[in-house]
mmCIF file of C-alpha atoms in Angstrom:
data_model
loop_
_atom_site.group_PDB
_atom_site.id
_atom_site.type_symbol
_atom_site.label_atom_id
_atom_site.label_comp_id
_atom_site.label_asym_id
_atom_site.label_seq_id
_atom_site.Cartn_x
_atom_site.Cartn_y
_atom_site.Cartn_z
ATOM 1 C CA UNK O 1 -39.278 -44.989 4.663
ATOM 2 C CA UNK O 2 -41.565 -44.090 7.559
ATOM 3 C CA UNK O 3 -40.820 -47.450 9.165
ATOM 4 C CA UNK O 4 -37.078 -46.773 9.077
ATOM 5 C CA UNK O 5 -37.584 -43.307 10.521
ATOM 6 C CA UNK O 6 -39.691 -44.701 13.351
ATOM 7 C CA UNK O 7 -37.148 -47.451 13.915
ATOM 8 C CA UNK O 8 -34.310 -44.929 14.268
ATOM 9 C CA UNK O 9 -36.362 -42.736 16.621
ATOM 10 C CA UNK O 10 -37.227 -45.718 18.818
ATOM 11 C CA UNK O 11 -33.569 -46.811 18.772
ATOM 12 C CA UNK O 12 -32.556 -43.333 19.953
ATOM 13 C CA UNK O 13 -35.203 -43.546 22.689
ATOM 14 C CA UNK O 14 -33.808 -46.926 23.747
ATOM 15 C CA UNK O 15 -30.324 -45.412 23.915
ATOM 16 C CA UNK O 16 -31.670 -42.518 25.992
ATOM 17 C CA UNK O 17 -33.412 -44.932 28.355
ATOM 18 C CA UNK O 18 -30.211 -46.957 28.725
ATOM 19 C CA UNK O 19 -28.235 -43.785 29.378
ATOM 20 C CA UNK O 20 -30.549 -42.196 31.954
ATOM 21 C CA UNK O 21 -32.169 -45.225 33.626
ATOM 22 C CA UNK O 22 -29.714 -47.234 35.744
ATOM 23 C CA UNK O 23 -31.667 -50.499 35.412
ATOM 24 C CA UNK O 24 -31.420 -50.660 31.611
ATOM 25 C CA UNK O 25 -28.114 -51.318 29.845
ATOM 26 C CA UNK O 26 -26.924 -51.640 26.286
ATOM 27 C CA UNK O 27 -23.479 -53.065 25.581
ATOM 28 C CA UNK O 28 -21.392 -50.512 23.764
ATOM 29 C CA UNK O 29 -23.121 -47.559 25.388
ATOM 30 C CA UNK O 30 -23.234 -44.389 23.312
ATOM 31 C CA UNK O 31 -21.017 -45.676 20.512
ATOM 32 C CA UNK O 32 -21.802 -46.872 17.007
ATOM 33 C CA UNK O 33 -21.953 -50.448 18.310
ATOM 34 C CA UNK O 34 -24.411 -49.355 20.994
ATOM 35 C CA UNK O 35 -26.563 -47.601 18.409
ATOM 36 C CA UNK O 36 -26.561 -50.668 16.153
ATOM 37 C CA UNK O 37 -27.578 -52.819 19.113
ATOM 38 C CA UNK O 38 -30.325 -50.313 19.985
ATOM 39 C CA UNK O 39 -31.465 -50.502 16.354
ATOM 40 C CA UNK O 40 -31.618 -54.297 16.663
ATOM 41 C CA UNK O 41 -33.573 -53.966 19.922
ATOM 42 C CA UNK O 42 -36.003 -51.579 18.211
ATOM 43 C CA UNK O 43 -36.469 -54.026 15.327
ATOM 44 C CA UNK O 44 -37.070 -56.990 17.647
ATOM 45 C CA UNK O 45 -39.438 -54.841 19.715
ATOM 46 C CA UNK O 46 -41.375 -53.971 16.558
ATOM 47 C CA UNK O 47 -41.684 -57.662 15.650
ATOM 48 C CA UNK O 48 -42.720 -58.619 19.192
ATOM 49 C CA UNK O 49 -45.286 -55.803 19.288
ATOM 50 C CA UNK O 50 -46.660 -56.920 15.929
ATOM 51 C CA UNK O 51 -46.850 -60.651 16.606
ATOM 52 C CA UNK O 52 -47.134 -61.317 20.347
ATOM 53 C CA UNK O 53 -48.601 -58.146 21.855
ATOM 54 C CA UNK O 54 -52.028 -58.437 20.145
ATOM 55 C CA UNK O 55 -52.480 -61.948 21.526
ATOM 56 C CA UNK O 56 -51.628 -60.865 25.069
ATOM 57 C CA UNK O 57 -53.743 -57.716 24.723
ATOM 58 C CA UNK O 58 -56.714 -59.810 23.605
ATOM 59 C CA UNK O 59 -56.576 -62.042 26.666
ATOM 60 C CA UNK O 60 -55.842 -59.110 28.985
ATOM 61 C CA UNK O 61 -58.713 -57.032 27.622
ATOM 62 C CA UNK O 62 -60.945 -57.448 30.719
ATOM 63 C CA UNK O 63 -58.126 -56.318 33.014
ATOM 64 C CA UNK O 64 -57.377 -53.424 30.679
ATOM 65 C CA UNK O 65 -61.010 -52.315 30.835
ATOM 66 C CA UNK O 66 -61.089 -52.562 34.636
ATOM 67 C CA UNK O 67 -57.881 -50.523 34.975
ATOM 68 C CA UNK O 68 -59.101 -47.975 32.394
ATOM 69 C CA UNK O 69 -56.256 -48.807 30.025
ATOM 70 C CA UNK O 70 -53.401 -48.571 32.509
ATOM 71 C CA UNK O 71 -52.684 -52.294 32.168
ATOM 72 C CA UNK O 72 -51.341 -51.530 28.693
ATOM 73 C CA UNK O 73 -48.255 -50.092 30.401
ATOM 74 C CA UNK O 74 -47.738 -53.445 32.119
ATOM 75 C CA UNK O 75 -48.105 -55.272 28.793
ATOM 76 C CA UNK O 76 -45.539 -52.921 27.224
ATOM 77 C CA UNK O 77 -43.141 -53.609 30.090
ATOM 78 C CA UNK O 78 -43.513 -57.354 29.574
ATOM 79 C CA UNK O 79 -42.812 -56.908 25.863
ATOM 80 C CA UNK O 80 -39.612 -55.063 26.761
ATOM 81 C CA UNK O 81 -38.626 -57.850 29.161
ATOM 82 C CA UNK O 82 -39.257 -60.364 26.375
ATOM 83 C CA UNK O 83 -36.963 -58.384 24.073
ATOM 84 C CA UNK O 84 -34.376 -58.447 26.873
ATOM 85 C CA UNK O 85 -34.547 -62.242 26.797
ATOM 86 C CA UNK O 86 -34.223 -62.351 23.003
ATOM 87 C CA UNK O 87 -31.406 -59.846 22.374
ATOM 88 C CA UNK O 88 -27.979 -60.423 23.865
ATOM 89 C CA UNK O 89 -26.321 -57.249 25.093
ATOM 90 C CA UNK O 90 -29.587 -55.589 26.138
ATOM 91 C CA UNK O 91 -30.378 -56.071 29.827
ATOM 92 C CA UNK O 92 -33.122 -54.892 32.132
ATOM 93 C CA UNK O 93 -32.625 -55.368 35.860
ATOM 94 C CA UNK O 94 -36.151 -55.027 37.235
ATOM 95 C CA UNK O 95 -39.788 -54.750 36.301
ATOM 96 C CA UNK O 96 -39.804 -51.139 37.461
ATOM 97 C CA UNK O 97 -37.003 -50.290 35.048
ATOM 98 C CA UNK O 98 -38.904 -52.055 32.267
ATOM 99 C CA UNK O 99 -42.082 -50.145 33.129
ATOM 100 C CA UNK O 100 -40.395 -46.735 33.141
ATOM 101 C CA UNK O 101 -38.430 -47.587 30.009
ATOM 102 C CA UNK O 102 -41.518 -48.791 28.167
ATOM 103 C CA UNK O 103 -43.361 -45.563 28.984
ATOM 104 C CA UNK O 104 -40.499 -43.473 27.577
ATOM 105 C CA UNK O 105 -40.202 -45.669 24.481
ATOM 106 C CA UNK O 106 -43.982 -45.541 23.964
ATOM 107 C CA UNK O 107 -43.956 -41.741 24.102
ATOM 108 C CA UNK O 108 -41.121 -41.652 21.554
ATOM 109 C CA UNK O 109 -43.038 -44.078 19.345
ATOM 110 C CA UNK O 110 -46.163 -41.881 19.553
ATOM 111 C CA UNK O 111 -44.131 -38.823 18.597
ATOM 112 C CA UNK O 112 -42.544 -40.716 15.696
ATOM 113 C CA UNK O 113 -45.901 -41.893 14.374
ATOM 114 C CA UNK O 114 -47.697 -38.553 14.844
ATOM 115 C CA UNK O 115 -47.405 -37.689 11.158
ATOM 116 C CA UNK O 116 -48.896 -40.980 9.930
#
């Protein structure tokens, strides 16, 4: 049940990012179709963060140490760009949009998992 709650919160954060950030778009906008697509994006993002992110984080560990952890934001942005490539209807225009969007989504994810 906690997973579904976190998934819905992240989907709402993705919708908020798409609404407020001009470089991120979700087809359907603020409709039920847009929410379902944001839910799909959140699910794919969860799978990508579970499977691919640890591998990239392992190899990027020296850079992460040198940048005092700030490189994790770059890794999160790349994960969001990867989800953009995997899910039709979800588009990100630039790396800057992905970076800002990933920070907002990460904050929402931290808030959602605060009770765990």
